[in-house]
Coordinates of C-alpha atoms in Angstrom, one line a residue:
Chain A
X17 CA 3.9 59.1 15.6
X18 CA 1.9 57.4 12.9
X19 CA -0.1 55.6 15.6
X20 CA -0.8 58.9 17.3
X21 CA -1.9 60.5 14.0
X22 CA -4.3 57.6 13.3
X23 CA -5.7 57.9 16.8
X24 CA -6.4 61.5 16.2
X25 CA -8.0 60.9 12.9
X26 CA -10.2 58.1 14.3
X27 CA -11.2 60.5 17.1
X28 CA -12.0 63.2 14.5
X29 CA -14.0 60.8 12.4
X30 CA -16.0 59.7 15.4
X31 CA -16.8 63.3 16.2
X32 CA -17.8 63.9 12.6
X33 CA -20.1 60.9 12.7
X34 CA -21.7 62.2 15.8
X35 CA -22.1 65.7 14.1
X36 CA -20.1 67.3 16.9
X37 CA -19.5 71.0 16.1
X38 CA -16.0 71.0 17.5
X39 CA -15.0 68.0 15.2
X40 CA -16.5 69.8 12.2
X41 CA -14.6 73.0 13.0
X42 CA -11.4 70.9 13.5
X43 CA -11.8 69.3 10.1
X44 CA -12.3 72.6 8.5
X45 CA -9.2 74.1 10.1
X46 CA -7.1 71.1 9.1
X47 CA -8.2 70.8 5.5
X48 CA -9.8 74.1 4.3
X49 CA -6.5 75.4 2.9
X50 CA -5.8 72.3 0.9
X51 CA -9.3 71.9 -0.3
X52 CA -9.5 75.5 -1.3
X53 CA -6.5 74.9 -3.6
X54 CA -8.4 72.0 -5.1
X55 CA -11.6 74.1 -5.6
X56 CA -9.6 77.0 -7.0
X57 CA -8.2 74.9 -9.8
X58 CA -11.7 74.1 -11.0
X59 CA -13.3 77.5 -10.4
X60 CA -13.2 80.6 -12.5
X61 CA -12.8 82.9 -9.6
X62 CA -12.0 83.0 -5.9
X63 CA -15.7 83.6 -5.0
X64 CA -16.7 80.6 -7.0
X65 CA -14.0 78.5 -5.4
X66 CA -15.3 79.5 -1.9
X67 CA -18.8 78.5 -2.9
X68 CA -17.5 75.1 -3.9
X69 CA -15.5 74.9 -0.7
X70 CA -18.6 75.6 1.4
X71 CA -20.7 73.1 -0.5
X72 CA -18.0 70.5 -0.3
X73 CA -17.6 70.8 3.4
X74 CA -21.4 70.6 3.9
X75 CA -21.4 67.4 1.8
X76 CA -18.6 65.9 3.8
X77 CA -20.4 66.7 7.1
X78 CA -23.7 65.3 5.8
X79 CA -22.2 62.2 4.2
X80 CA -19.3 61.4 6.4
X81 CA -20.7 57.9 7.0
X82 CA -19.9 57.1 3.4
X83 CA -16.2 57.1 4.2
X84 CA -15.5 53.5 4.9
X85 CA -12.0 53.8 6.2
X86 CA -10.4 52.2 3.3
X87 CA -7.8 54.5 1.7
X88 CA -6.6 57.8 3.0
X89 CA -9.2 60.2 4.5
X90 CA -7.6 63.1 2.7
X91 CA -7.8 61.2 -0.6
X92 CA -11.5 60.7 0.0
X93 CA -11.9 64.4 0.9
X94 CA -10.3 65.4 -2.4
X95 CA -12.6 63.2 -4.3
X96 CA -15.6 64.7 -2.6
X97 CA -14.5 68.2 -3.4
X98 CA -13.6 67.4 -6.9
X99 CA -17.0 65.9 -7.5
X100 CA -18.7 68.9 -6.0
X101 CA -16.6 71.1 -8.2
X102 CA -17.5 69.1 -11.3
X103 CA -21.2 69.1 -10.4
X104 CA -21.1 72.8 -9.7
X105 CA -19.5 73.4 -13.0
X106 CA -22.0 71.3 -14.8
X107 CA -24.9 73.1 -13.0
X108 CA -23.7 76.6 -13.6
X109 CA -22.5 76.4 -17.2
X110 CA -23.6 73.7 -19.6
X111 CA -20.5 71.8 -20.5
X112 CA -19.9 71.6 -24.2
X113 CA -16.7 69.8 -25.0
X114 CA -16.3 69.5 -28.7
X115 CA -14.6 66.4 -29.9
X116 CA -11.6 67.0 -32.1
X117 CA -8.8 65.1 -33.8
X118 CA -6.2 64.0 -31.3
X119 CA -3.4 66.4 -31.5
X120 CA 0.2 65.5 -31.8
X121 CA 2.0 66.0 -28.5
X122 CA 5.5 67.3 -28.5
X123 CA 7.4 66.3 -25.4
X124 CA 8.5 69.5 -23.7
X125 CA 12.0 70.2 -22.6
X126 CA 13.2 68.6 -19.4
X127 CA 14.5 72.0 -18.3
X128 CA 11.0 72.8 -17.1
X129 CA 11.7 70.7 -14.0
X130 CA 14.7 72.8 -13.1
X131 CA 12.6 75.9 -12.6
X132 CA 10.5 76.7 -9.5
X133 CA 7.0 77.8 -10.2
X134 CA 4.8 79.6 -7.8
X135 CA 1.5 77.8 -7.0
X136 CA -0.5 80.9 -7.5
X137 CA 0.8 81.5 -11.0
X138 CA 0.3 77.9 -12.0
X139 CA -3.3 78.2 -10.8
X140 CA -3.7 81.3 -12.8
X141 CA -2.4 79.5 -15.9
X142 CA -4.9 76.7 -15.3
X143 CA -7.7 79.2 -14.8
X144 CA -6.9 80.9 -18.1
X145 CA -7.6 77.6 -19.9
X146 CA -10.9 77.1 -21.6
X147 CA -13.4 75.3 -19.4
X148 CA -13.1 71.9 -21.1
X149 CA -9.3 72.0 -21.1
X150 CA -9.2 73.0 -17.5
X151 CA -11.5 70.4 -16.3
X152 CA -9.9 67.5 -18.1
X153 CA -6.3 68.6 -17.3
X154 CA -7.2 68.9 -13.6
X155 CA -8.8 65.5 -13.4
X156 CA -6.1 63.7 -15.4
X157 CA -2.9 65.4 -14.4
X158 CA -3.5 66.2 -10.8
X159 CA -6.3 64.1 -9.5
X160 CA -5.1 61.0 -11.4
X161 CA -8.3 60.1 -13.2
X162 CA -8.0 57.9 -16.2
X163 CA -9.4 59.0 -19.5
X164 CA -12.1 56.3 -19.1
X165 CA -13.1 57.7 -15.8
X166 CA -13.1 61.3 -17.1
X167 CA -15.2 60.3 -20.0
X168 CA -17.7 58.6 -17.8
X169 CA -17.8 61.5 -15.3
X170 CA -18.3 64.2 -17.9
X171 CA -20.3 62.3 -20.4
X172 CA -17.8 62.6 -23.2
X173 CA -15.9 60.1 -25.3
X174 CA -12.4 58.9 -24.3
X175 CA -11.1 60.4 -27.5
X176 CA -12.5 63.8 -26.6
X177 CA -10.9 63.5 -23.2
X178 CA -7.5 62.8 -24.7
X179 CA -7.9 65.6 -27.2
X180 CA -8.8 68.2 -24.5
X181 CA -5.9 67.1 -22.4
X182 CA -3.5 67.4 -25.3
X183 CA -4.6 70.9 -26.1
X184 CA -4.4 71.9 -22.4
X185 CA -0.9 70.6 -22.2
X186 CA 0.1 72.6 -25.3
X187 CA -1.4 75.8 -24.0
X188 CA 0.2 75.3 -20.6
X189 CA 3.6 74.5 -22.1
X190 CA 3.6 77.7 -24.0
X191 CA 2.8 79.6 -20.9
X192 CA 5.5 77.8 -18.9
X193 CA 8.4 78.2 -21.4
X194 CA 9.0 81.9 -21.8
X195 CA 10.3 82.5 -18.3
X196 CA 10.1 81.0 -14.9
X197 CA 7.7 82.6 -12.4
X198 CA 8.8 83.6 -8.9
X199 CA 7.1 82.6 -5.7
X200 CA 4.5 85.0 -4.5
X201 CA 3.3 85.7 -1.0
X202 CA 0.1 84.1 0.3
X203 CA 0.7 80.6 -1.1
X204 CA 2.6 77.8 0.4
X205 CA 3.4 74.3 -0.4
X206 CA 2.8 71.7 2.3
Chain B
X15 CA 13.0 62.8 -10.2
X16 CA 10.5 62.3 -13.0
X17 CA 7.6 60.0 -12.4
X18 CA 7.6 57.1 -14.8
X19 CA 5.7 57.9 -17.9
X20 CA 4.3 61.2 -16.7
X21 CA 4.2 64.1 -19.0
X22 CA 6.5 67.0 -18.1
X23 CA 3.8 69.6 -18.0
X24 CA 1.6 67.4 -15.9
X25 CA 4.5 66.8 -13.6
X26 CA 5.2 70.5 -13.1
X27 CA 1.6 71.1 -12.1
X28 CA 1.2 68.0 -10.1
X29 CA 4.4 68.6 -8.1
X30 CA 3.5 72.2 -7.3
X31 CA -0.3 72.0 -6.9
X32 CA -1.1 68.5 -5.5
X33 CA -0.4 69.6 -1.9
X34 CA -0.8 73.3 -2.3
X35 CA -2.8 75.3 0.2
X36 CA -4.6 78.6 -0.1
X37 CA -5.9 81.0 2.5
X38 CA -9.7 81.0 2.9
X39 CA -11.8 84.0 3.9
X40 CA -13.7 83.9 7.2
X41 CA -17.1 84.1 5.5
X42 CA -16.8 80.5 4.2
X43 CA -16.8 79.1 7.8
X44 CA -19.6 81.6 8.7
X45 CA -21.7 80.2 5.8
X46 CA -20.9 76.6 6.8
X47 CA -21.8 77.4 10.4
X48 CA -25.1 78.9 9.3
X49 CA -25.9 75.8 7.2
X50 CA -25.0 73.5 10.1
X51 CA -27.3 75.5 12.4
X52 CA -30.1 75.0 9.9
X53 CA -29.3 71.3 9.7
X54 CA -29.5 71.0 13.4
X55 CA -32.8 72.9 13.4
X56 CA -34.2 70.7 10.8
X57 CA -33.3 67.6 12.8
X58 CA -34.8 69.2 15.9
X59 CA -38.0 70.1 14.0
X60 CA -38.2 66.5 12.7
X61 CA -37.7 65.2 16.2
X62 CA -40.3 67.4 17.8
X63 CA -42.8 66.8 15.0
X64 CA -42.3 63.0 15.5
X65 CA -42.8 63.3 19.2
X66 CA -45.9 65.5 18.7
X67 CA -47.4 63.2 16.1
X68 CA -46.6 60.1 18.2
X69 CA -48.2 61.7 21.3
X70 CA -51.3 62.6 19.5
X71 CA -51.6 59.2 17.8
X72 CA -50.9 57.5 21.2
X73 CA -53.5 59.6 23.0
X74 CA -56.1 59.1 20.3
X75 CA -55.4 55.4 20.2
X76 CA -55.5 55.1 23.9
X77 CA -58.7 57.1 24.1
X78 CA -60.4 55.0 21.4
X79 CA -59.3 51.8 23.0
X80 CA -60.6 52.8 26.4
X81 CA -63.9 54.0 24.9
X82 CA -64.4 50.7 23.1
X83 CA -63.3 48.8 26.2
X84 CA -65.7 50.6 28.4
X85 CA -68.6 50.4 25.9
X86 CA -68.2 46.7 25.5
X87 CA -68.3 46.0 29.2
X88 CA -71.3 47.6 30.7
X89 CA -74.3 49.5 29.6
X90 CA -74.1 51.6 32.7
X91 CA -70.7 52.8 31.9
X92 CA -70.0 53.9 35.4
X93 CA -69.6 50.5 37.0
X94 CA -67.8 47.2 36.4
X95 CA -65.1 48.6 34.2
X96 CA -62.8 46.2 32.5
X97 CA -65.0 43.0 32.8
X98 CA -67.0 41.6 30.0
X99 CA -70.3 40.1 30.9
X100 CA -70.7 38.4 27.6
X101 CA -68.9 35.3 28.7
X102 CA -71.1 34.5 31.6
X103 CA -74.5 32.9 31.5
X104 CA -75.5 34.5 34.7
X105 CA -78.7 36.4 34.9
X106 CA -78.5 39.4 37.1
X107 CA -80.5 42.3 38.0
X108 CA -79.2 45.9 37.9
X109 CA -81.0 48.5 39.7
X110 CA -80.0 52.1 40.3
X111 CA -81.0 53.1 43.8
X112 CA -80.5 56.0 46.1
X113 CA -79.4 55.3 49.6
X114 CA -83.0 55.8 50.5
X115 CA -84.0 52.5 48.9
X116 CA -80.7 50.8 48.3
X117 CA -80.3 47.1 48.4
X118 CA -82.2 45.8 51.3
X119 CA -83.3 42.4 52.4
X120 CA -86.2 41.9 54.6
X121 CA -86.3 38.5 56.2
X122 CA -84.3 37.0 53.5
X123 CA -86.4 38.4 50.6
X124 CA -84.5 40.5 48.1
X125 CA -85.9 43.8 47.4
X126 CA -83.8 45.9 45.2
X127 CA -85.9 49.0 44.9
X128 CA -87.0 49.1 48.5
X129 CA -90.7 49.2 47.6
X130 CA -91.5 46.3 49.9
X131 CA -88.8 46.7 52.4
X132 CA -89.8 46.8 56.0
X133 CA -86.3 47.8 57.0
X134 CA -85.7 50.8 55.0
X135 CA -82.9 52.8 56.4
X136 CA -81.2 56.0 55.5
X137 CA -77.5 56.6 55.2
X138 CA -75.7 59.8 56.1
X139 CA -74.8 60.7 52.6
X140 CA -77.3 61.0 49.7
X141 CA -75.6 59.4 46.8
X142 CA -76.8 57.0 44.1
X143 CA -75.7 53.4 44.0
X144 CA -75.9 50.8 41.3
X145 CA -76.6 47.4 42.7
X146 CA -76.2 44.2 40.8
X147 CA -77.4 40.9 42.3
X148 CA -77.8 37.4 41.1
X149 CA -77.3 33.7 41.8
X150 CA -73.9 32.0 41.5
X151 CA -73.4 28.4 40.9
X152 CA -69.6 28.4 40.8
X153 CA -67.2 30.3 42.9
X154 CA -65.2 31.7 40.0
X155 CA -68.3 33.2 38.5
X156 CA -68.2 35.7 41.3
X157 CA -65.0 37.0 39.8
X158 CA -66.4 37.0 36.3
X159 CA -69.1 39.4 37.2
X160 CA -67.1 41.4 39.7
X161 CA -65.3 44.6 38.7
X162 CA -61.6 44.2 38.5
X163 CA -61.1 46.1 41.7
X164 CA -62.5 43.1 43.6
X165 CA -60.2 40.6 42.0
X166 CA -56.5 40.2 42.0
X167 CA -54.9 41.6 45.1
X168 CA -58.3 42.6 46.5
X169 CA -59.7 39.1 46.4
X170 CA -59.2 37.5 49.8
X171 CA -57.7 34.1 50.2
X172 CA -59.6 31.3 51.8
X173 CA -57.5 31.5 54.9
X174 CA -58.7 35.0 55.6
X175 CA -62.2 33.7 56.2
X176 CA -62.4 34.9 59.8
X177 CA -61.2 38.4 59.0
X178 CA -63.7 38.4 56.1
X179 CA -66.5 37.4 58.3
X180 CA -65.5 40.2 60.7
X181 CA -65.5 42.7 57.9
X182 CA -68.9 41.6 56.7
X183 CA -70.3 42.0 60.2
X184 CA -68.7 45.4 60.5
X185 CA -70.1 46.4 57.1
X186 CA -73.6 45.3 58.1
X187 CA -73.3 47.4 61.2
X188 CA -72.0 50.5 59.4
X189 CA -74.1 50.4 56.3
X190 CA -76.8 47.8 56.9
X191 CA -78.9 48.8 53.9
X192 CA -76.1 47.9 51.5
X193 CA -75.7 44.3 52.5
X194 CA -78.2 41.5 52.9
X195 CA -79.0 40.4 56.4
X196 CA -77.2 37.2 56.0
X197 CA -76.8 35.1 59.1
X198 CA -73.3 34.4 60.2
X199 CA -74.1 30.7 59.8
X200 CA -74.6 31.2 56.1
X201 CA -71.5 33.3 55.8
X202 CA -69.3 30.6 57.1
X203 CA -67.7 28.9 54.2
X204 CA -67.9 29.8 50.5
X205 CA -67.7 33.5 50.9
X206 CA -65.5 36.1 49.3
X207 CA -65.6 39.7 50.1
X208 CA -63.7 42.7 49.2
X209 CA -64.1 46.3 50.1
X210 CA -62.8 49.3 48.4
X211 CA -63.2 53.0 48.7
X212 CA -66.4 53.2 46.7
X213 CA -68.0 49.9 46.8
X214 CA -68.3 46.4 48.3
X215 CA -68.7 43.0 46.9
X216 CA -70.0 40.1 48.8
X217 CA -70.9 36.5 48.1
X218 CA -72.9 34.3 50.4
X219 CA -74.9 31.1 50.7
X220 CA -78.4 31.9 49.6
X221 CA -80.7 32.0 52.7
X222 CA -83.3 30.0 50.9
X223 CA -81.0 27.3 49.6
X224 CA -82.4 23.9 49.5
X225 CA -81.0 21.2 51.7
X226 CA -79.6 19.1 48.8
X227 CA -77.8 21.8 46.9
X228 CA -76.5 24.9 48.2
X229 CA -76.4 28.0 46.0
X230 CA -74.7 31.2 46.5
X231 CA -75.7 34.7 45.8
X232 CA -73.7 37.8 45.3
X233 CA -74.0 41.5 45.2
X234 CA -71.8 44.3 44.6
X235 CA -72.6 47.9 45.2
X236 CA -70.8 50.7 43.6
X237 CA -71.2 54.4 44.0
X238 CA -72.5 55.5 40.7
X239 CA -70.1 58.2 39.5
X240 CA -72.1 59.3 36.5
X241 CA -75.1 60.2 38.5
X242 CA -73.3 61.8 41.4
X243 CA -75.0 65.1 40.9
X244 CA -74.1 66.5 44.3
X245 CA -70.3 65.9 44.0
X246 CA -68.5 69.1 44.8
X247 CA -66.9 71.0 41.9
X248 CA -63.2 70.8 41.5
X249 CA -60.7 73.6 41.2
X250 CA -57.4 72.6 39.8
X251 CA -54.1 74.4 39.5
X252 CA -51.0 73.4 37.7
X253 CA -47.6 74.4 36.3
X254 CA -45.7 73.1 33.4
X255 CA -43.0 73.7 30.7
X256 CA -43.2 73.2 27.0
X257 CA -41.0 73.3 23.9
X258 CA -42.7 75.6 21.3
X259 CA -42.0 75.3 17.6
X260 CA -43.3 78.0 15.4
X261 CA -43.8 77.6 11.6
X262 CA -44.6 80.0 8.8
X263 CA -44.5 82.8 11.2
X264 CA -44.3 86.4 10.2
X265 CA -46.4 88.0 12.8
X266 CA -44.6 89.9 15.5
X267 CA -45.0 88.0 18.7
X268 CA -44.6 84.7 16.9
X269 CA -42.0 85.9 14.5
X270 CA -40.0 82.8 14.0
X271 CA -36.8 83.9 12.6
X272 CA -34.7 86.9 12.1
X273 CA -35.2 88.9 8.9
X274 CA -33.8 91.9 7.3
X275 CA -35.1 94.7 5.2
X276 CA -33.4 95.8 2.0
X277 CA -34.0 99.5 1.3
X278 CA -36.2 100.6 -1.5
X279 CA -33.5 100.7 -4.1
X280 CA -33.5 96.9 -4.1
X281 CA -37.0 95.8 -3.0
X282 CA -36.9 92.5 -4.9
X283 CA -34.3 91.2 -2.6
X284 CA -36.7 91.4 0.3
X285 CA -38.6 88.4 -1.1
X286 CA -35.5 86.3 -0.7
X287 CA -35.8 86.3 3.0
X288 CA -36.4 82.8 4.2
X289 CA -38.3 81.9 7.3
X290 CA -37.4 78.9 9.2
X291 CA -38.8 77.5 12.5
X292 CA -37.2 78.7 15.6
X293 CA -37.3 76.8 18.9
X294 CA -38.7 78.5 22.0
X295 CA -39.5 77.4 25.5
X296 CA -42.6 78.3 27.5
X297 CA -43.3 78.0 31.1
X298 CA -46.8 78.3 32.4
X299 CA -49.2 78.4 35.3
X300 CA -52.8 77.4 34.8
X301 CA -56.0 76.9 36.6
X302 CA -59.2 75.2 35.8
X303 CA -62.7 75.0 37.2
X304 CA -64.9 72.0 36.6
X305 CA -68.4 72.9 35.5
X306 CA -69.6 69.4 35.4
X307 CA -68.2 65.9 35.1
X308 CA -67.1 66.4 31.5
X309 CA -66.5 70.1 31.0
X310 CA -64.0 72.5 32.6
X311 CA -63.0 76.0 31.8
X312 CA -59.3 76.9 31.9
X313 CA -57.1 79.9 32.0
X314 CA -53.5 80.7 33.0
X315 CA -50.4 82.6 32.3
X316 CA -47.6 81.5 30.0
X317 CA -44.2 83.1 29.3
X318 CA -42.4 82.3 26.1
X319 CA -38.9 83.1 25.0
X320 CA -37.2 82.7 21.7
X321 CA -33.5 83.2 21.0
X322 CA -31.7 82.8 17.7
X323 CA -28.6 83.9 15.8
X324 CA -28.2 83.4 12.1
X325 CA -25.8 84.4 9.4
X326 CA -27.1 85.1 5.9
X327 CA -25.4 85.9 2.7
X328 CA -27.4 88.3 0.5
X329 CA -26.6 88.6 -3.1
X330 CA -27.7 92.0 -4.3
X331 CA -26.6 94.0 -7.2
X332 CA -23.9 91.5 -8.0
X333 CA -22.3 91.8 -4.5
X334 CA -22.5 89.6 -1.6
X335 CA -23.2 91.0 1.8
X336 CA -23.1 88.9 4.9
X337 CA -25.5 89.7 7.7
X338 CA -25.4 88.4 11.2
X339 CA -28.7 88.6 12.9
X340 CA -29.6 88.1 16.5
X341 CA -33.1 87.8 17.8
X342 CA -34.3 87.8 21.3
X343 CA -38.1 87.8 21.9
X344 CA -40.2 87.4 25.0
X345 CA -43.9 87.3 25.3
X346 CA -46.7 86.6 27.7
X347 CA -49.7 84.6 26.8
X348 CA -53.1 84.4 28.5
X349 CA -55.2 81.5 27.2
X350 CA -58.9 80.9 27.8
X351 CA -60.2 77.5 26.8
X352 CA -62.8 74.9 27.4
X353 CA -61.8 71.3 28.2
X354 CA -64.0 68.3 27.5
X355 CA -63.2 65.0 29.2
X356 CA -63.7 62.2 26.7
X357 CA -62.6 59.6 29.2
X358 CA -62.5 60.0 32.9
X359 CA -61.8 57.6 35.7
X360 CA -60.0 58.0 39.0
X361 CA -56.6 57.3 37.5
X362 CA -56.7 58.5 34.0
X363 CA -58.3 61.2 31.9
X364 CA -58.3 61.9 28.2
X365 CA -59.5 65.2 27.1
X366 CA -59.7 67.6 24.2
X367 CA -59.6 71.4 24.5
X368 CA -60.2 74.5 22.4
X369 CA -60.1 78.2 23.0
X370 CA -58.4 81.5 22.3
X371 CA -55.4 83.3 23.7
X372 CA -53.8 86.7 23.7
X373 CA -50.1 87.2 23.3
X374 CA -48.4 90.3 24.6
X375 CA -45.0 91.4 23.7
X376 CA -42.6 91.9 26.6
X377 CA -39.2 92.3 24.9
X378 CA -38.0 92.3 21.4
X379 CA -34.5 92.8 20.1
X380 CA -33.5 92.1 16.6
X381 CA -30.2 93.4 15.5
X382 CA -28.4 92.9 12.2
X383 CA -24.9 93.8 11.3
X384 CA -23.6 93.7 7.8
X385 CA -20.1 92.3 8.1
X386 CA -19.1 92.9 4.5
X387 CA -20.5 94.1 1.2
X388 CA -22.1 97.3 0.1
X389 CA -25.8 96.5 0.4
X390 CA -27.4 98.8 2.9
X391 CA -29.5 97.1 5.5
X392 CA -31.6 98.6 8.2
X393 CA -31.1 97.6 11.8
X394 CA -34.4 96.3 12.9
X395 CA -34.6 96.8 16.6
X396 CA -37.5 99.2 17.1
X397 CA -40.5 97.1 18.0
X398 CA -42.9 100.0 17.4
X399 CA -41.8 100.0 13.8
X400 CA -42.0 96.3 13.1
X401 CA -44.1 94.6 15.7
X402 CA -47.5 94.7 17.0
X403 CA -47.7 94.7 20.8
X404 CA -50.3 92.0 20.9
X405 CA -51.6 89.1 19.0
X406 CA -54.7 86.8 19.1
X407 CA -54.6 83.0 18.6
X408 CA -56.9 80.0 18.3
X409 CA -55.9 77.1 20.5
X410 CA -56.6 73.4 20.0
X411 CA -55.1 70.6 22.1
X412 CA -55.6 67.1 23.3
X413 CA -54.1 65.5 26.3
X414 CA -54.1 63.1 29.1
X415 CA -53.8 63.2 32.9
X416 CA -52.5 60.4 35.0
X417 CA -53.0 60.3 38.7
X418 CA -49.6 60.2 40.5
X419 CA -51.0 60.7 44.0
X420 CA -54.3 61.3 45.6
X421 CA -54.6 64.9 44.4
X422 CA -51.7 65.2 42.0
X423 CA -51.8 64.5 38.3
X424 CA -49.2 64.4 35.6
X425 CA -50.5 66.1 32.5
X426 CA -49.2 65.9 29.0
X427 CA -50.9 68.0 26.4
X428 CA -49.7 68.4 22.8
X429 CA -51.3 71.6 21.3
X430 CA -51.5 73.7 18.2
X431 CA -51.7 77.5 18.1
X432 CA -52.9 79.4 15.1
X433 CA -52.5 83.2 14.8
X434 CA -55.6 85.0 13.7
X435 CA -54.0 88.4 13.2
X436 CA -51.4 89.0 10.5
X437 CA -48.7 91.6 10.6
X438 CA -49.0 94.4 8.2
X439 CA -45.2 94.7 8.2
X440 CA -44.6 91.1 7.3
X441 CA -43.0 90.2 4.0
X442 CA -45.6 87.6 3.4
X443 CA -49.0 87.1 4.7
X444 CA -48.8 83.6 6.1
X445 CA -50.3 83.0 9.5
X446 CA -48.2 81.7 12.3
X447 CA -48.7 78.1 13.4
X448 CA -46.9 76.7 16.4
X449 CA -46.8 73.3 18.0
X450 CA -46.2 72.7 21.7
X451 CA -46.0 69.8 24.1
X452 CA -47.0 71.1 27.5
X453 CA -45.9 68.8 30.3
X454 CA -46.6 69.5 33.9
X455 CA -48.1 68.7 37.3
X456 CA -51.6 69.5 38.5
X457 CA -53.1 69.7 41.9
X458 CA -56.8 69.5 42.4
X459 CA -58.7 70.6 45.5

């Protein structure tokens, strides 16, 4: 099964390298949903997320040769879309992240894990965060960037990255604690 | 199960969002498809530009090389192509004669202009000949001064002596004024001879050679193409196909891309319309008449067809509207041009050409459909509203012809067309420029 999947992926990559339209469409069909969720986390609106998505796919199609085959293809895709989202964000609104004193983090209750949260509502929570919080939280908590990487990527200090993350967590924790949110139609977890 | 060391809030979001998917609207793929189409077009434009530039550079280089080659070899220009005389110490005489006084020998005396010839004879055709004669001291010098057509495969081997002798005798009988009256005794050994369609070359033992040291003489006689005033004029017909790439085009017949019009309540948006080159293909029939050796007039009939389909997002009044546009355009072109042969020999011609052409619209259909959004767009399909029925152009081209068979040539001709009429309905006033690479076959009578 794994062998078959790898064959399919190799075939898809060859098609992408050759800029074959059917391969490009297949890639879009396979990953547009997942990448849309990535873009949506960084965007302020659905329209902006779709702009990032379009730009991201164009970058993938134009720069597919940069994928060296080391690491998962999906992981590489997520990196590309994340980078596009960050660039788009920096281009559209000048990013001003003010450095602050590192906040004290209170460990939230473990009961949070017992609740089921709808992806759409979690995304809305992220979107309600100020720009700096949202960006740093996404990069650290979900994409797995380190503070050093975030600092280098956004041109801020490591301390500022930590501070933004801490405040984002506090805000999100307050939103999560009052009551669990039910699953809504239109979103699914793979 | 909690990941080691991971913050609980992070964990909630990571678990629920890391692999989440969201539905995507159709217009994203429409936008990507449109971008990909433009990418493909850019690659095609680059390729055709490269081919066109390479063709022109190749033709110019080839033409220059052939000109230099020809100039460096002979002052006559019409004879002895491809052989340099600079490396030989031979002294030779060159005389342009008519068949009335062509190379004749009377009793062993050379008489190139026929003034003292007692055996002047006429040939059936009145053409001019260039005759070169001179002494030879070494056999290979004959090849040094001979045109290439007399060397290589045309140079006879020594074993073919008897056949050569026969040929010489036949030639003397057929065209006695063109060959010396050399006795068969003198023709016996060191002799080379070759005959081609338009000339002969012969080498013989000099009739007045001393007893101690024999010397040889040679002559070659070539029909002088440059002074062939009575050569019949040539008609030529041909057919070909050409890719046609149009740039900066806003005029009707050469409109290069679909465009839309925003109604007057949002006129500024009209300026966001972008023009991009659109590929077309042309097929043509052409004919030419040769006024003289260098100049021909040409005309013909060419049919051109452009097809394109694009999707564009228009951001107007804060809303995005997506338009799908389809263009289908056919036109007929009648060119009139003058061609000048820079280089001409039996197998190859290099030429430049200039002229004018008229384009006439045959069919035009440009429909646009707004698939979403509130911006009102006008369907542009009425050619009387948007397009002129005709257009004038200036034409410039360069090309080469290569002989494939006796009367059949392969012609490759990169060209440039420049529109001299602008369209009053156009958004901008740029003039259309298009590049073509006409490739076809010609037949001359």
